[in-house]
PDB file of C-alpha atoms in Angstrom:
ATOM      1  CA  UNK A   1     152.111  -9.569 -60.949  1.00 23.00           C
ATOM      2  CA  UNK A   2     153.952  -6.291 -61.155  1.00 26.00           C
ATOM      3  CA  UNK A   3     157.516  -6.497 -62.448  1.00 26.00           C
ATOM      4  CA  UNK A   4     160.547  -4.281 -62.229  1.00 30.00           C
ATOM      5  CA  UNK A   5     162.446  -3.052 -65.273  1.00 31.00           C
ATOM      6  CA  UNK A   6     164.433  -6.280 -65.519  1.00 32.00           C
ATOM      7  CA  UNK A   7     161.280  -8.379 -65.750  1.00 31.00           C
ATOM      8  CA  UNK A   8     161.693 -10.020 -62.340  1.00 32.00           C
ATOM      9  CA  UNK A   9     158.962  -9.979 -59.682  1.00 32.00           C
ATOM     10  CA  UNK A  10     158.726  -6.635 -57.879  1.00 37.00           C
ATOM     11  CA  UNK A  11     161.080  -6.582 -54.891  1.00 39.00           C
ATOM     12  CA  UNK A  12     159.889  -6.419 -51.311  1.00 37.00           C
ATOM     13  CA  UNK A  13     161.745  -4.030 -48.994  1.00 42.00           C
ATOM     14  CA  UNK A  14     164.745  -5.477 -47.168  1.00 50.00           C
ATOM     15  CA  UNK A  15     164.241  -2.997 -44.326  1.00 42.00           C
ATOM     16  CA  UNK A  16     160.905  -2.567 -42.582  1.00 43.00           C
ATOM     17  CA  UNK A  17     159.456  -0.100 -40.151  1.00 41.00           C
ATOM     18  CA  UNK A  18     156.570  -0.475 -37.747  1.00 41.00           C
ATOM     19  CA  UNK A  19     153.753  -2.732 -38.882  1.00 41.00           C
ATOM     20  CA  UNK A  20     150.662  -1.303 -40.577  1.00 42.00           C
ATOM     21  CA  UNK A  21     147.108  -2.063 -39.577  1.00 43.00           C
ATOM     22  CA  UNK A  22     144.828  -3.702 -42.138  1.00 45.00           C
ATOM     23  CA  UNK A  23     142.985  -0.413 -42.610  1.00 50.00           C
ATOM     24  CA  UNK A  24     146.230   1.486 -43.225  1.00 47.00           C
ATOM     25  CA  UNK A  25     147.495  -1.129 -45.665  1.00 49.00           C
ATOM     26  CA  UNK A  26     144.341  -0.780 -47.769  1.00 68.00           C
ATOM     27  CA  UNK A  27     144.431   3.010 -47.970  1.00 90.00           C
ATOM     28  CA  UNK A  28     145.542   4.549 -51.234  1.00 96.00           C
ATOM     29  CA  UNK A  29     145.788   8.235 -52.171  1.00 97.00           C
ATOM     30  CA  UNK A  30     142.962   9.592 -54.281  1.00 96.00           C
ATOM     31  CA  UNK A  31     143.751   9.354 -58.009  1.00 97.00           C
ATOM     32  CA  UNK A  32     146.440   6.714 -57.437  1.00 98.00           C
ATOM     33  CA  UNK A  33     146.875   4.624 -60.649  1.00 96.00           C
ATOM     34  CA  UNK A  34     145.644   1.069 -60.163  1.00 93.00           C
ATOM     35  CA  UNK A  35     148.492  -0.452 -62.205  1.00 95.00           C
ATOM     36  CA  UNK A  36     151.262   1.030 -60.002  1.00 96.00           C
ATOM     37  CA  UNK A  37     152.008  -0.586 -56.611  1.00 97.00           C
ATOM     38  CA  UNK A  38     151.852   1.980 -53.793  1.00 98.00           C
ATOM     39  CA  UNK A  39     154.853   1.977 -51.457  1.00 97.00           C
ATOM     40  CA  UNK A  40     155.086   2.934 -47.802  1.00 96.00           C
ATOM     41  CA  UNK A  41     158.702   1.748 -47.632  1.00 96.00           C
ATOM     42  CA  UNK A  42     161.398   1.666 -50.300  1.00 97.00           C
ATOM     43  CA  UNK A  43     161.681  -1.490 -52.407  1.00 97.00           C
ATOM     44  CA  UNK A  44     165.326  -2.613 -52.378  1.00 98.00           C
ATOM     45  CA  UNK A  45     167.067  -4.556 -55.108  1.00 97.00           C
ATOM     46  CA  UNK A  46     168.330  -7.911 -53.854  1.00 96.00           C
ATOM     47  CA  UNK A  47     171.503  -7.130 -55.780  1.00 96.00           C
ATOM     48  CA  UNK A  48     172.557  -4.391 -53.369  1.00 97.00           C
ATOM     49  CA  UNK A  49     175.664  -5.214 -51.362  1.00 96.00           C
ATOM     50  CA  UNK A  50     175.772  -5.229 -47.572  1.00 96.00           C
ATOM     51  CA  UNK A  51     178.045  -2.167 -47.751  1.00 96.00           C
ATOM     52  CA  UNK A  52     175.440  -0.297 -49.800  1.00 96.00           C
ATOM     53  CA  UNK A  53     172.665  -1.271 -47.402  1.00 97.00           C
ATOM     54  CA  UNK A  54     174.761  -0.101 -44.445  1.00 96.00           C
ATOM     55  CA  UNK A  55     174.795   3.385 -45.975  1.00 96.00           C
ATOM     56  CA  UNK A  56     171.002   3.399 -46.296  1.00 97.00           C
ATOM     57  CA  UNK A  57     169.882   1.736 -43.058  1.00 97.00           C
ATOM     58  CA  UNK A  58     171.661   2.906 -39.897  1.00 96.00           C
ATOM     59  CA  UNK A  59     171.344   2.618 -36.162  1.00 97.00           C
ATOM     60  CA  UNK A  60     169.456   5.636 -34.817  1.00 97.00           C
ATOM     61  CA  UNK A  61     172.513   6.434 -32.697  1.00 96.00           C
ATOM     62  CA  UNK A  62     174.448   7.005 -35.945  1.00 97.00           C
ATOM     63  CA  UNK A  63     172.170   9.785 -37.175  1.00 97.00           C
ATOM     64  CA  UNK A  64     174.471  12.413 -38.757  1.00 95.00           C
ATOM     65  CA  UNK A  65     174.965  15.585 -36.755  1.00 95.00           C
ATOM     66  CA  UNK A  66     172.420  18.279 -37.561  1.00 94.00           C
ATOM     67  CA  UNK A  67     169.952  15.822 -39.130  1.00 96.00           C
ATOM     68  CA  UNK A  68     166.510  14.882 -37.828  1.00 96.00           C
ATOM     69  CA  UNK A  69     165.004  11.383 -37.737  1.00 97.00           C
ATOM     70  CA  UNK A  70     161.553  12.029 -39.179  1.00 97.00           C
ATOM     71  CA  UNK A  71     158.397  10.036 -38.621  1.00 96.00           C
ATOM     72  CA  UNK A  72     156.048   9.616 -41.552  1.00 96.00           C
ATOM     73  CA  UNK A  73     152.554   8.243 -42.114  1.00 95.00           C
ATOM     74  CA  UNK A  74     151.293   7.286 -45.546  1.00 96.00           C
ATOM     75  CA  UNK A  75     149.209   8.225 -47.415  1.00 97.00           C
ATOM     76  CA  UNK A  76     150.355  11.817 -46.904  1.00 98.00           C
ATOM     77  CA  UNK A  77     147.643  14.276 -45.883  1.00 97.00           C
ATOM     78  CA  UNK A  78     149.642  17.401 -46.781  1.00 98.00           C
ATOM     79  CA  UNK A  79     149.665  16.684 -50.527  1.00 98.00           C
ATOM     80  CA  UNK A  80     147.203  15.448 -53.133  1.00 98.00           C
ATOM     81  CA  UNK A  81     147.448  13.978 -56.626  1.00 98.00           C
ATOM     82  CA  UNK A  82     145.419  16.177 -58.975  1.00 98.00           C
ATOM     83  CA  UNK A  83     144.611  16.006 -62.673  1.00 98.00           C
ATOM     84  CA  UNK A  84     145.887  18.959 -64.701  1.00 97.00           C
ATOM     85  CA  UNK A  85     143.269  20.649 -66.852  1.00 96.00           C
ATOM     86  CA  UNK A  86     145.268  23.734 -67.852  1.00 96.00           C
ATOM     87  CA  UNK A  87     145.996  23.340 -71.564  1.00 97.00           C
ATOM     88  CA  UNK A  88     149.127  25.502 -71.291  1.00 97.00           C
ATOM     89  CA  UNK A  89     150.654  23.160 -68.694  1.00 97.00           C
ATOM     90  CA  UNK A  90     153.340  20.791 -70.097  1.00 96.00           C
ATOM     91  CA  UNK A  91     151.630  17.915 -68.256  1.00 96.00           C
ATOM     92  CA  UNK A  92     148.114  18.775 -69.445  1.00 97.00           C
ATOM     93  CA  UNK A  93     145.868  15.722 -69.254  1.00 96.00           C
ATOM     94  CA  UNK A  94     148.162  14.046 -66.738  1.00 97.00           C
ATOM     95  CA  UNK A  95     148.637  14.563 -62.999  1.00 98.00           C
ATOM     96  CA  UNK A  96     150.620  16.741 -60.632  1.00 98.00           C
ATOM     97  CA  UNK A  97     151.268  16.980 -56.899  1.00 98.00           C
ATOM     98  CA  UNK A  98     149.421  19.798 -55.129  1.00 98.00           C
ATOM     99  CA  UNK A  99     149.358  21.205 -51.597  1.00 98.00           C
ATOM    100  CA  UNK A 100     146.282  20.086 -49.652  1.00 98.00           C
ATOM    101  CA  UNK A 101     147.069  22.612 -46.894  1.00 98.00           C
ATOM    102  CA  UNK A 102     149.239  25.685 -46.448  1.00 97.00           C
ATOM    103  CA  UNK A 103     152.873  24.555 -46.423  1.00 97.00           C
ATOM    104  CA  UNK A 104     155.470  26.544 -44.525  1.00 95.00           C
ATOM    105  CA  UNK A 105     158.924  27.459 -45.901  1.00 94.00           C
ATOM    106  CA  UNK A 106     161.451  24.701 -45.267  1.00 94.00           C
ATOM    107  CA  UNK A 107     158.785  22.145 -44.329  1.00 96.00           C
ATOM    108  CA  UNK A 108     159.416  18.465 -45.020  1.00 98.00           C
ATOM    109  CA  UNK A 109     156.605  17.081 -47.181  1.00 98.00           C
ATOM    110  CA  UNK A 110     157.255  13.409 -47.922  1.00 98.00           C
ATOM    111  CA  UNK A 111     159.962  10.989 -49.032  1.00 98.00           C
ATOM    112  CA  UNK A 112     160.469   9.981 -52.653  1.00 98.00           C
ATOM    113  CA  UNK A 113     159.940   6.225 -52.730  1.00 98.00           C
ATOM    114  CA  UNK A 114     160.625   3.661 -55.425  1.00 98.00           C
ATOM    115  CA  UNK A 115     162.926   0.817 -56.412  1.00 98.00           C
ATOM    116  CA  UNK A 116     166.378   1.351 -54.889  1.00 98.00           C
ATOM    117  CA  UNK A 117     169.169   0.016 -57.092  1.00 98.00           C
ATOM    118  CA  UNK A 118     172.793   0.506 -58.101  1.00 97.00           C
ATOM    119  CA  UNK A 119     174.189   1.604 -61.470  1.00 94.00           C
ATOM    120  CA  UNK A 120     174.019  -1.936 -62.896  1.00 95.00           C
ATOM    121  CA  UNK A 121     170.204  -1.738 -62.945  1.00 96.00           C
ATOM    122  CA  UNK A 122     169.798   1.825 -64.175  1.00 95.00           C
ATOM    123  CA  UNK A 123     167.028   2.234 -66.740  1.00 95.00           C
ATOM    124  CA  UNK A 124     168.262   4.968 -69.072  1.00 92.00           C
ATOM    125  CA  UNK A 125     164.717   5.536 -70.350  1.00 92.00           C
ATOM    126  CA  UNK A 126     163.216   6.223 -66.924  1.00 95.00           C
ATOM    127  CA  UNK A 127     162.079   9.764 -66.113  1.00 93.00           C
ATOM    128  CA  UNK A 128     161.639   8.839 -62.449  1.00 96.00           C
ATOM    129  CA  UNK A 129     165.178   7.895 -61.363  1.00 97.00           C
ATOM    130  CA  UNK A 130     166.799  10.049 -58.634  1.00 96.00           C
ATOM    131  CA  UNK A 131     170.289   9.791 -57.187  1.00 95.00           C
ATOM    132  CA  UNK A 132     170.273   8.524 -53.589  1.00 96.00           C
ATOM    133  CA  UNK A 133     173.992   8.071 -52.859  1.00 96.00           C
ATOM    134  CA  UNK A 134     176.636   9.048 -55.417  1.00 94.00           C
ATOM    135  CA  UNK A 135     179.536   7.320 -53.643  1.00 94.00           C
ATOM    136  CA  UNK A 136     177.857   3.933 -54.010  1.00 94.00           C
ATOM    137  CA  UNK A 137     176.042   4.754 -57.263  1.00 96.00           C
ATOM    138  CA  UNK A 138     172.634   4.244 -55.672  1.00 97.00           C
ATOM    139  CA  UNK A 139     169.394   5.607 -57.105  1.00 97.00           C
ATOM    140  CA  UNK A 140     165.664   5.313 -56.492  1.00 98.00           C
ATOM    141  CA  UNK A 141     163.369   4.754 -59.490  1.00 98.00           C
ATOM    142  CA  UNK A 142     159.621   5.415 -59.174  1.00 98.00           C
ATOM    143  CA  UNK A 143     158.699   4.513 -62.745  1.00 96.00           C
ATOM    144  CA  UNK A 144     156.948   1.238 -61.844  1.00 96.00           C
ATOM    145  CA  UNK A 145     156.267   1.608 -58.131  1.00 97.00           C
ATOM    146  CA  UNK A 146     156.347   4.504 -55.667  1.00 98.00           C
ATOM    147  CA  UNK A 147     154.295   6.978 -53.663  1.00 98.00           C
ATOM    148  CA  UNK A 148     152.715  10.410 -54.192  1.00 98.00           C
ATOM    149  CA  UNK A 149     156.127  11.984 -54.815  1.00 98.00           C
ATOM    150  CA  UNK A 150     156.353  10.352 -58.264  1.00 98.00           C
ATOM    151  CA  UNK A 151     153.757  12.874 -59.501  1.00 98.00           C
ATOM    152  CA  UNK A 152     155.808  15.985 -58.746  1.00 98.00           C
ATOM    153  CA  UNK A 153     156.450  18.061 -61.884  1.00 97.00           C
ATOM    154  CA  UNK A 154     159.285  20.290 -63.005  1.00 97.00           C
ATOM    155  CA  UNK A 155     158.623  24.017 -62.757  1.00 97.00           C
ATOM    156  CA  UNK A 156     159.638  24.762 -66.353  1.00 96.00           C
ATOM    157  CA  UNK A 157     156.669  25.870 -68.426  1.00 96.00           C
ATOM    158  CA  UNK A 158     154.549  26.233 -65.291  1.00 97.00           C
ATOM    159  CA  UNK A 159     156.206  28.819 -63.048  1.00 95.00           C
ATOM    160  CA  UNK A 160     159.163  31.167 -63.033  1.00 93.00           C
ATOM    161  CA  UNK A 161     160.888  29.131 -60.323  1.00 92.00           C
ATOM    162  CA  UNK A 162     160.442  25.968 -58.235  1.00 95.00           C
ATOM    163  CA  UNK A 163     158.778  26.152 -54.823  1.00 95.00           C
ATOM    164  CA  UNK A 164     160.177  22.848 -53.515  1.00 96.00           C
ATOM    165  CA  UNK A 165     163.384  20.826 -53.688  1.00 96.00           C
ATOM    166  CA  UNK A 166     164.874  17.364 -53.282  1.00 97.00           C
ATOM    167  CA  UNK A 167     167.153  16.874 -50.262  1.00 96.00           C
ATOM    168  CA  UNK A 168     168.530  13.921 -48.346  1.00 97.00           C
ATOM    169  CA  UNK A 169     166.619  13.056 -45.202  1.00 98.00           C
ATOM    170  CA  UNK A 170     166.414  10.290 -42.605  1.00 98.00           C
ATOM    171  CA  UNK A 171     163.273   8.402 -41.630  1.00 98.00           C
ATOM    172  CA  UNK A 172     162.736   6.820 -38.203  1.00 98.00           C
ATOM    173  CA  UNK A 173     161.778   3.168 -38.785  1.00 96.00           C
ATOM    174  CA  UNK A 174     160.598   2.769 -35.191  1.00 93.00           C
ATOM    175  CA  UNK A 175     162.878  -0.185 -34.425  1.00 93.00           C
ATOM    176  CA  UNK A 176     166.045   1.614 -33.397  1.00 96.00           C
ATOM    177  CA  UNK A 177     166.951   2.074 -37.058  1.00 97.00           C
ATOM    178  CA  UNK A 178     166.834   5.037 -39.436  1.00 98.00           C
ATOM    179  CA  UNK A 179     166.762   5.024 -43.207  1.00 98.00           C
ATOM    180  CA  UNK A 180     168.345   7.440 -45.664  1.00 98.00           C
ATOM    181  CA  UNK A 181     165.901   8.635 -48.321  1.00 98.00           C
ATOM    182  CA  UNK A 182     165.401  11.483 -50.764  1.00 98.00           C
ATOM    183  CA  UNK A 183     162.880  13.917 -49.315  1.00 98.00           C
ATOM    184  CA  UNK A 184     160.799  16.703 -50.813  1.00 98.00           C
ATOM    185  CA  UNK A 185     160.967  19.991 -48.919  1.00 97.00           C
ATOM    186  CA  UNK A 186     159.328  23.384 -49.396  1.00 96.00           C
ATOM    187  CA  UNK A 187     162.004  25.886 -50.371  1.00 94.00           C
ATOM    188  CA  UNK A 188     163.284  27.938 -47.462  1.00 89.00           C
ATOM    189  CA  UNK A 189     162.673  31.668 -47.372  1.00 75.00           C
ATOM    190  CA  UNK A 190     166.362  32.394 -47.891  1.00 69.00           C
ATOM    191  CA  UNK A 191     168.148  35.609 -47.059  1.00 54.00           C
ATOM    192  CA  UNK A 192     166.013  37.577 -49.515  1.00 56.00           C
ATOM    193  CA  UNK A 193     162.761  36.269 -48.058  1.00 57.00           C
ATOM    194  CA  UNK A 194     161.578  35.587 -51.609  1.00 62.00           C
ATOM    195  CA  UNK A 195     159.923  32.281 -50.702  1.00 57.00           C
ATOM    196  CA  UNK A 196     158.700  33.302 -47.255  1.00 66.00           C
ATOM    197  CA  UNK A 197     155.069  32.506 -48.033  1.00 79.00           C
ATOM    198  CA  UNK A 198     155.744  28.819 -48.603  1.00 93.00           C
ATOM    199  CA  UNK A 199     153.186  26.995 -50.774  1.00 96.00           C
ATOM    200  CA  UNK A 200     149.517  27.965 -50.389  1.00 96.00           C
ATOM    201  CA  UNK A 201     146.801  25.324 -50.250  1.00 98.00           C
ATOM    202  CA  UNK A 202     145.766  24.287 -53.752  1.00 98.00           C
ATOM    203  CA  UNK A 203     149.008  25.329 -55.457  1.00 97.00           C
ATOM    204  CA  UNK A 204     151.061  22.836 -57.434  1.00 98.00           C
ATOM    205  CA  UNK A 205     154.299  21.649 -55.818  1.00 98.00           C
ATOM    206  CA  UNK A 206     157.118  22.116 -58.322  1.00 97.00           C
ATOM    207  CA  UNK A 207     160.800  21.202 -58.263  1.00 97.00           C
ATOM    208  CA  UNK A 208     163.707  21.554 -60.647  1.00 95.00           C
ATOM    209  CA  UNK A 209     164.630  18.278 -62.298  1.00 93.00           C
ATOM    210  CA  UNK A 210     168.005  19.851 -63.066  1.00 80.00           C
ATOM    211  CA  UNK A 211     169.672  20.736 -66.349  1.00 55.00           C
ATOM    212  CA  UNK A 212     171.205  17.273 -66.550  1.00 51.00           C
ATOM    213  CA  UNK A 213     167.746  15.679 -66.780  1.00 47.00           C
ATOM    214  CA  UNK A 214     166.689  17.895 -69.670  1.00 37.00           C
ATOM    215  CA  UNK A 215     170.036  17.593 -71.469  1.00 42.00           C
ATOM    216  CA  UNK A 216     169.856  13.791 -71.309  1.00 49.00           C
ATOM    217  CA  UNK A 217     166.244  13.792 -72.446  1.00 48.00           C
ATOM    218  CA  UNK A 218     167.070  16.029 -75.419  1.00 42.00           C
ATOM    219  CA  UNK A 219     169.998  13.820 -76.356  1.00 45.00           C
ATOM    220  CA  UNK A 220     167.825  10.692 -76.170  1.00 45.00           C
ATOM    221  CA  UNK A 221     165.155  12.253 -78.391  1.00 44.00           C
ATOM    222  CA  UNK A 222     167.756  13.219 -80.985  1.00 46.00           C
ATOM    223  CA  UNK A 223     169.215   9.703 -81.290  1.00 49.00           C
TER     224      UNK A 223
END
């Protein structure tokens, strides 16, 4: 049985979308590690309060102005998990997330799924923990369970700049509810038009983990 970082059985999601067919439930992305459970929905800690859950799962009528309720289907056909053979790559011998088709500027790619928890369950050693809601101290950790997004690498040592970014998004659960998640988006072209070409098929999708990630990692290595 898979366990979370506290040693308890892996959590099942408290919020569910439309049911999956048997065929869909058996599908896994190519190169998915057999020891990591694949998620199609977030896995919520049972320790989350009702107030915290109300921030994450909303009535569709409460969708914030200017936001879109997105529909998703996993596994995701627009990305692929690929082994990295380039010896100069910081993740050489491991895996990265690559575009399986041409991706347009600003396009939504997929949500970042994992174990959703509050600050009391934060694993300081995890390299997969992303902030989900700062007001409630909520994060999503893909170290032990997740989806394709857990394979996305930082641009440092690979490219001069990222070509994608993390942003909040809302997913349509198909039952009159929406769910707040962290999404991965292709960088927009911007006023300069620098990123107007998007991400070509076969290119690695790269984000910035942020200076805070690297500062904390350096500090941990020095202690």
